[in-house]
mmCIF file of C-alpha atoms and ligand atoms in Angstrom:
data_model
loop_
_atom_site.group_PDB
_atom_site.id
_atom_site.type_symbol
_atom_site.label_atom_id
_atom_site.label_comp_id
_atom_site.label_asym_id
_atom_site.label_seq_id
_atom_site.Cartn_x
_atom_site.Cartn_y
_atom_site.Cartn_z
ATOM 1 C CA UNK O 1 82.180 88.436 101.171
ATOM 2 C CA UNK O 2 80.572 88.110 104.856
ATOM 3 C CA UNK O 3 82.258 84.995 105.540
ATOM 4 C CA UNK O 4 86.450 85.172 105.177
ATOM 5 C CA UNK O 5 87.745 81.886 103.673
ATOM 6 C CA UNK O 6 91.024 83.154 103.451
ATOM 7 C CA UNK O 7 93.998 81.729 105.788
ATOM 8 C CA UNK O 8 95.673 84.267 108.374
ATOM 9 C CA UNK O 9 98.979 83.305 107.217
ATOM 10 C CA UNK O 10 100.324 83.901 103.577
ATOM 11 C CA UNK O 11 103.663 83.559 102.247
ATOM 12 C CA UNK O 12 104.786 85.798 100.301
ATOM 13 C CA UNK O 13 106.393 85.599 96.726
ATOM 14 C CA UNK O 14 105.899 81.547 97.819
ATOM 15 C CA UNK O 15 108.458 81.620 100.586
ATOM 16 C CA UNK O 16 109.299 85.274 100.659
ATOM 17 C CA UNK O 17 113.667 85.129 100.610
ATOM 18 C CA UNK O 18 114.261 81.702 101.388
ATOM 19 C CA UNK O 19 113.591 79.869 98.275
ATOM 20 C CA UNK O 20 113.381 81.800 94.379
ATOM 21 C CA UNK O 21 110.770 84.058 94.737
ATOM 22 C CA UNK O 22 108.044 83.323 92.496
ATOM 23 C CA UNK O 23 109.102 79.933 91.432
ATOM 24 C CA UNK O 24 107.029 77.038 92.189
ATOM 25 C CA UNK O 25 110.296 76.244 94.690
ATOM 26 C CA UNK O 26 109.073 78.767 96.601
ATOM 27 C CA UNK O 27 105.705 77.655 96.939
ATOM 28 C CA UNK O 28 107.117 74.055 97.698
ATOM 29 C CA UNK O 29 109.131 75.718 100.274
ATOM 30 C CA UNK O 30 106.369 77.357 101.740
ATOM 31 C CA UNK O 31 104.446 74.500 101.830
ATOM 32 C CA UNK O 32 106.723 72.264 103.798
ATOM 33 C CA UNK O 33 106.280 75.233 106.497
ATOM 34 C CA UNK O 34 102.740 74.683 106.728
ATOM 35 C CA UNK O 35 101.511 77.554 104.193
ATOM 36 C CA UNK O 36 98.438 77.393 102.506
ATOM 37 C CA UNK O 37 98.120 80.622 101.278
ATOM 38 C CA UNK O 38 100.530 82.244 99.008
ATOM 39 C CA UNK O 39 101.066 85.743 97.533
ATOM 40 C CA UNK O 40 102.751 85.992 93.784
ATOM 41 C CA UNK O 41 103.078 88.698 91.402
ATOM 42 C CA UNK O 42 101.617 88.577 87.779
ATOM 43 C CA UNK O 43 102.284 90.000 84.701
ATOM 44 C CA UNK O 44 102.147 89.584 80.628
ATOM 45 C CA UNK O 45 105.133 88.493 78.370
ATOM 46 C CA UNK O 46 104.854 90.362 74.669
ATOM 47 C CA UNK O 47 102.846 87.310 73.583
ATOM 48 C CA UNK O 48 100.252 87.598 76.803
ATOM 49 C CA UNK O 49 100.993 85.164 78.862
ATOM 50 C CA UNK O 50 100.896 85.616 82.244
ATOM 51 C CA UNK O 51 103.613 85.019 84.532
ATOM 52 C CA UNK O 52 105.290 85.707 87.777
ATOM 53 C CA UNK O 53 107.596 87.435 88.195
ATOM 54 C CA UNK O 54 108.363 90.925 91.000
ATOM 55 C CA UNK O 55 110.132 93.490 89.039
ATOM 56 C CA UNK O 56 109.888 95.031 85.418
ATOM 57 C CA UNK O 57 113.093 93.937 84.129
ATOM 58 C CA UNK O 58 115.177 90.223 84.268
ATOM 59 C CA UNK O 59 118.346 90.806 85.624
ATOM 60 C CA UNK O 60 117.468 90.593 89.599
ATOM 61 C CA UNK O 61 116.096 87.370 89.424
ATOM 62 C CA UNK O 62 116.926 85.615 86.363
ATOM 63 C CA UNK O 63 119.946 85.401 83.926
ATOM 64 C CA UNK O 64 118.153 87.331 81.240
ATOM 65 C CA UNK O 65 118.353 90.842 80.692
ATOM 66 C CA UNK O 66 116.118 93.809 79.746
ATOM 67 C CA UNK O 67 112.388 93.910 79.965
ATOM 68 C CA UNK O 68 110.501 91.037 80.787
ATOM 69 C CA UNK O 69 107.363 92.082 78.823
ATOM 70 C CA UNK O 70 110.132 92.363 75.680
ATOM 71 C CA UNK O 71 109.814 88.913 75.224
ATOM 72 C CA UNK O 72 107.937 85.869 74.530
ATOM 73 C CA UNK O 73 106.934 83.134 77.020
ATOM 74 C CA UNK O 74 108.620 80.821 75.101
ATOM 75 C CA UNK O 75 112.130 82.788 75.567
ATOM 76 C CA UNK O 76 111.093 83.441 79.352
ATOM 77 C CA UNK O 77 110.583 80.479 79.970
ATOM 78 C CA UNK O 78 114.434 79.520 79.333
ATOM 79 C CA UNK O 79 115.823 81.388 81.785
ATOM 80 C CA UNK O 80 117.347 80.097 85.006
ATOM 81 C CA UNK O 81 115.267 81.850 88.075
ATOM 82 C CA UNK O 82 117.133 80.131 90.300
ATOM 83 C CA UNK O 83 120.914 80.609 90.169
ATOM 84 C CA UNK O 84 120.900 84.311 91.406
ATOM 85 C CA UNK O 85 119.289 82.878 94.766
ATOM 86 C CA UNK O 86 121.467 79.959 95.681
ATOM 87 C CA UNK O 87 123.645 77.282 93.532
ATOM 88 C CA UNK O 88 121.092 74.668 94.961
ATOM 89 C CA UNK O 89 118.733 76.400 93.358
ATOM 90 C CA UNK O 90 120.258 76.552 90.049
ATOM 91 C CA UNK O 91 117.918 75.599 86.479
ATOM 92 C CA UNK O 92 114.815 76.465 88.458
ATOM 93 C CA UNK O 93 112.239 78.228 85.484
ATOM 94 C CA UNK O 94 109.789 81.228 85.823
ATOM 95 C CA UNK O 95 106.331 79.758 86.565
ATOM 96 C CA UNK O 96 103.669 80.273 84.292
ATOM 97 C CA UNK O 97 100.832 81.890 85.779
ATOM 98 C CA UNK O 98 98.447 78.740 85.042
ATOM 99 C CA UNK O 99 101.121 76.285 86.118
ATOM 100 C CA UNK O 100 101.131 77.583 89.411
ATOM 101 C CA UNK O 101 97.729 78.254 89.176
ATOM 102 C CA UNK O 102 97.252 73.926 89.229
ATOM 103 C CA UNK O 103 99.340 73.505 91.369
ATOM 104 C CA UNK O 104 97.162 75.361 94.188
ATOM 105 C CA UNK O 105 94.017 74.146 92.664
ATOM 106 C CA UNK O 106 95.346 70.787 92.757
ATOM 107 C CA UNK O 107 96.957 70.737 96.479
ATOM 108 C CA UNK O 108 93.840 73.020 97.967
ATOM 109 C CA UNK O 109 95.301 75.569 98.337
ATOM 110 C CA UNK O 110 94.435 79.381 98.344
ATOM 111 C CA UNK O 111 96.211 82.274 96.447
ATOM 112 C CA UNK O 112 96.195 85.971 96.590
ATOM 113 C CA UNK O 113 97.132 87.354 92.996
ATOM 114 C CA UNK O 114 99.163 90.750 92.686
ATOM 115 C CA UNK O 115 98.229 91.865 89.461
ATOM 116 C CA UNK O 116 101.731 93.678 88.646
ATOM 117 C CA UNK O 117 101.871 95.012 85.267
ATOM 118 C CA UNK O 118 104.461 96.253 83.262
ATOM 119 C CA UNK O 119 103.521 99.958 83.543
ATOM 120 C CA UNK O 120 101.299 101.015 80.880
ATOM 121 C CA UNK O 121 99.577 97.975 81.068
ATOM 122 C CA UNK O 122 97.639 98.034 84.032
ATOM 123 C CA UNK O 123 94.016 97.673 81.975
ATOM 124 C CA UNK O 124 95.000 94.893 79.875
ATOM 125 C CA UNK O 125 96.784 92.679 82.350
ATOM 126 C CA UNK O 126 93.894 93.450 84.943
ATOM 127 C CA UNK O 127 91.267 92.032 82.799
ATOM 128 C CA UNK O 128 93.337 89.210 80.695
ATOM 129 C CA UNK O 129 94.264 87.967 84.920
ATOM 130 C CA UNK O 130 90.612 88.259 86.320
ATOM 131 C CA UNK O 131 89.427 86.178 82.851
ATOM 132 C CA UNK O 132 92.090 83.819 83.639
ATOM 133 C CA UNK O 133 91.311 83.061 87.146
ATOM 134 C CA UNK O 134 87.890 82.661 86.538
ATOM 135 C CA UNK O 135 88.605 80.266 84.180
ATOM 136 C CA UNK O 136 90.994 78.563 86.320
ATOM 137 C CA UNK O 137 88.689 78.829 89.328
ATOM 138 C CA UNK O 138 85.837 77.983 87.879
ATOM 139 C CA UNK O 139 84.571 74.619 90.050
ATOM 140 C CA UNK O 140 86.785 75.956 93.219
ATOM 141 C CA UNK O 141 85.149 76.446 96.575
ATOM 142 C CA UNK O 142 87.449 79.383 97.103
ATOM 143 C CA UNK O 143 88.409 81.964 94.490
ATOM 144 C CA UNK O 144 91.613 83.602 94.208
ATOM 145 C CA UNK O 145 91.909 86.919 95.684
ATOM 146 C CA UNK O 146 93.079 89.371 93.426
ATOM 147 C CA UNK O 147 95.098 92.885 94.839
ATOM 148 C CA UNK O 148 96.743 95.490 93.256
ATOM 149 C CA UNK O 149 98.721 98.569 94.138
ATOM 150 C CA UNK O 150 97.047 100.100 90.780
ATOM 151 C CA UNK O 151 93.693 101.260 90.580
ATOM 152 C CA UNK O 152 93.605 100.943 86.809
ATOM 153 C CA UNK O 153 94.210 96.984 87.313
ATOM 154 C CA UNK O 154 91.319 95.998 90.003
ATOM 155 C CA UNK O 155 89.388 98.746 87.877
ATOM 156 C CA UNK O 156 89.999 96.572 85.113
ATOM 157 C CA UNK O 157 89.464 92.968 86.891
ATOM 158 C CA UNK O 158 86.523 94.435 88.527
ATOM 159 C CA UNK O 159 84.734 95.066 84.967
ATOM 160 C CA UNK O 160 86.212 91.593 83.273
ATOM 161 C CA UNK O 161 85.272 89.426 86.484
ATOM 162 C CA UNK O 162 83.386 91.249 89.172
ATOM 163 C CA UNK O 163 82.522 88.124 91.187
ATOM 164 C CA UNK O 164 86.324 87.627 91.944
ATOM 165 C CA UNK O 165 87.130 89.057 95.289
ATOM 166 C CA UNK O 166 89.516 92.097 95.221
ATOM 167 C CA UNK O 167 91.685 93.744 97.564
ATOM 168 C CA UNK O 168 93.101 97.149 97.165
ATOM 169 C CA UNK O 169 97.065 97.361 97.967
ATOM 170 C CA UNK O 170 98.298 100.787 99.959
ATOM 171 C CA UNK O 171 101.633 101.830 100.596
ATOM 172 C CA UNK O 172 100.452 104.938 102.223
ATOM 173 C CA UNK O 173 97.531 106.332 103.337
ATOM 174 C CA UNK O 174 95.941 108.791 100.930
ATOM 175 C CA UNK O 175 92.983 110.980 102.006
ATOM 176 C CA UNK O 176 90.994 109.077 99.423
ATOM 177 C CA UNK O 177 92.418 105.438 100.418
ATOM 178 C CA UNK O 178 88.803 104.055 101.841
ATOM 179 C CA UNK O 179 86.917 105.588 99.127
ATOM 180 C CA UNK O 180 89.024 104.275 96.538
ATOM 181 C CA UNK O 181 88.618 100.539 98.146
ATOM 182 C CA UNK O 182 84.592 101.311 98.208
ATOM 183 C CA UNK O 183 84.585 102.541 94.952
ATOM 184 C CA UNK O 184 86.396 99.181 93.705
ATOM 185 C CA UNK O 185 84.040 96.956 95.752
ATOM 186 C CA UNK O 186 87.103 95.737 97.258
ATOM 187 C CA UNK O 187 86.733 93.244 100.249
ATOM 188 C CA UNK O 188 89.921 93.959 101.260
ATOM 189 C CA UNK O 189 93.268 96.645 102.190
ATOM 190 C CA UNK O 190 96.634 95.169 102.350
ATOM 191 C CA UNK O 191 98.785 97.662 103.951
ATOM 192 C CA UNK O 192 102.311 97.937 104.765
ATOM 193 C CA UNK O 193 102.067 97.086 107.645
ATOM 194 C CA UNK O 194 103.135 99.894 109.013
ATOM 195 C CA UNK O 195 100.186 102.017 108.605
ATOM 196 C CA UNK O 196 97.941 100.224 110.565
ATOM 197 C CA UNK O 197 96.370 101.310 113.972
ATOM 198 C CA UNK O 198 93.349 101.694 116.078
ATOM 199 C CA UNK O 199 91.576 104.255 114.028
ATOM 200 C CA UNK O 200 92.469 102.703 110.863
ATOM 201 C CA UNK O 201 91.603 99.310 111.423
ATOM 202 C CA UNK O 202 88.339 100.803 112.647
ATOM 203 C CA UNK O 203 87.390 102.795 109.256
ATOM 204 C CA UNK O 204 88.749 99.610 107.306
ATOM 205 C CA UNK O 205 86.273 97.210 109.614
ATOM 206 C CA UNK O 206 83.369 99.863 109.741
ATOM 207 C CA UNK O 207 83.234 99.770 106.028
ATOM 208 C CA UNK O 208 83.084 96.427 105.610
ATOM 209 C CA UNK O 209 86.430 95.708 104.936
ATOM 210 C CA UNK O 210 88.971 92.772 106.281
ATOM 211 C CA UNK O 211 92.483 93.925 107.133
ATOM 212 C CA UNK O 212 95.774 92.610 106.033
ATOM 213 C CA UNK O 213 99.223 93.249 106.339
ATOM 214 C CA UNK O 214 102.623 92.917 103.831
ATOM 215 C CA UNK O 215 105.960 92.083 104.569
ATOM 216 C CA UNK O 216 105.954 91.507 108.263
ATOM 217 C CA UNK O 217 108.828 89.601 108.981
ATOM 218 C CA UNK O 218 109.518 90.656 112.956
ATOM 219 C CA UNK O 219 107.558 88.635 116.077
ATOM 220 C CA UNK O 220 106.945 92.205 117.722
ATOM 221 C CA UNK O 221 105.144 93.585 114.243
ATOM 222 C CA UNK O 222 102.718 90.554 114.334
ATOM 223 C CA UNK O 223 102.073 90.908 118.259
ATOM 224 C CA UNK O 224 100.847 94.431 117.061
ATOM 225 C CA UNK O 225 98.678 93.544 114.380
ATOM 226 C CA UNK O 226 97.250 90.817 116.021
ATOM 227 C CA UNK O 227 96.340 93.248 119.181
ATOM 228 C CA UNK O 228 94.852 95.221 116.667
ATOM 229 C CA UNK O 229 92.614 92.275 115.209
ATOM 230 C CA UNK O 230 93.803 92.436 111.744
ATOM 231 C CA UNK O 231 92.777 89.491 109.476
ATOM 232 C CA UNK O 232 95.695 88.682 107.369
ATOM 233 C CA UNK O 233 99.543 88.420 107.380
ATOM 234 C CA UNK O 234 101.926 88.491 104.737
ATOM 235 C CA UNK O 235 105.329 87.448 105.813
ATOM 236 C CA UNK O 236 108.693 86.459 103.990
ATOM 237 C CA UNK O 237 109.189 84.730 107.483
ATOM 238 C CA UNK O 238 107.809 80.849 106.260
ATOM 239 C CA UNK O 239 110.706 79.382 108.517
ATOM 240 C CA UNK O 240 109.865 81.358 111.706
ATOM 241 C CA UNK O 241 106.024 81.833 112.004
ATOM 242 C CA UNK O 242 104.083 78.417 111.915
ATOM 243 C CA UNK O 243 100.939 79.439 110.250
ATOM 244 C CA UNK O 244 97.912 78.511 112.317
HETATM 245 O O1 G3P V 1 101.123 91.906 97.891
HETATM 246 C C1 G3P V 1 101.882 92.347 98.965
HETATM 247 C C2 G3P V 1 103.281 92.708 98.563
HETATM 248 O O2 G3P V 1 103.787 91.717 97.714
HETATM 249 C C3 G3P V 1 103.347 94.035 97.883
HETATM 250 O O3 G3P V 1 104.618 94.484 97.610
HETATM 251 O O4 G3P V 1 106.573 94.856 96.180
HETATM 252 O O5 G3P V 1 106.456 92.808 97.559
HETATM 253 O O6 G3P V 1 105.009 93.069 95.568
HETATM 254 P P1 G3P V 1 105.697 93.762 96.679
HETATM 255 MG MG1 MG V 2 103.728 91.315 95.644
#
């Protein structure tokens, strides 16, 4: 990927704390800001359907309880996402990963995919998400970009789909971190953001590689990265940085 079609400014979780994370709110939220790029997470129920949703379990965001991947969409599906954020926000579902998948399809707009499996599932929800987004993508100018903190899941997506773009996730920097993202084909790291400086962004850039940053939510953080010449920004910010 020579040419990166990819927004500067993505939202994360939709509209990061401000709205239900992962609920099409959230992307409605961060869309009245001005976003057009938006960061979920994405995993399988027990009948494997993809979904968003952040954590393992229920009870932080929903009004279930237990293991999400313990139970069927259908059930899922039931659950109020919404209340535990606000009262306004009360009835609002878990999205469906093709629902929300439409709905940026539909309104143009572009999506980076964190492939976050229940763990011990990092192969099979890799490829079943890659397969899906290609589906989903398949007359779109712009594909999805797909990250992951697990090398077992863009391992996985890389074999199922290898055309979709793929960007490896670091929350540290291992000795092996730039051979890892080589070794994927990734055209991307998302670091915290953090980690970044001179002689990393330089490696990253040197390699091929664009540069992007998660959660920065403070104006001096994105003075930094942007002296640095970083490519991407993942904020829960929607209501302070206008995305340009
Ligand atoms: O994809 C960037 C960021 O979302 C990674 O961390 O825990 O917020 O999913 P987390
Ligand atoms: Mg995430």
């Amino acid at each position: 990927m020579t040419d990166w079609p990819y927004p500067r400014w993505v939202a994360h979780r939709g509209a990061g704390k401000l709205a239900p994370e992962n609920t099409l709110a959230a992307f409605e939220f961060g869309a009245r800001h001005g976003y057009r790029m938006f960061e979920c997470d994405v995993k399988l129920s027990a009948d494997d359907v993809l979904f968003l949703l952040h954590d393992a379990t229920l009870e932080r965001t929903t009004n279930g309880r237990g293991e999400a991947r313990a139970q069927s969409w259908q059930a899922l599906s039931q659950l109020d996402a919404g209340s535990w954020h606000s009262v306004g926000c009360k009835g609002q579902r878990l999205a469906s990963f093709e629902a929300i998948a439409r709905y940026c399809l539909d309104k143009g707009y572009f999506l980076n995919i964190e492939i976050k499996p229940t763990p011990g599932l990092e192969t099979v929800t890799g490829i079943k998400l890659a397969n899906a987004a290609d589906l989903l993508w398949k007359d779109a100018a712009v594909p999805p970009l797909l990250s992951s903190f697990q090398v077992a899941c863009l391992q996985a997506a890389k074999s199922a789909q290898p055309q979709l773009p793929r960007a490896l996730l670091l929350d540290k920097l291992t000795p092996d971190w730039l051979a890892t993202a080589l070794a994927l084909e990734c055209v991307a790291v998302v670091c915290k953001y953090t980690l970044w400086d001179e002689q990393t962004v330089a490696q990253a850039r040197n390699a091929g590689l664009r540069t992007l940053s998660y959660t920065v939510n403070d104006e001096s953080a994105v003075q930094r990265l942007t002296a640095l010449g970083t490519d991407g920004i993942i904020t829960d910010r929607v209501d302070l940085f206008k995305p340009d």
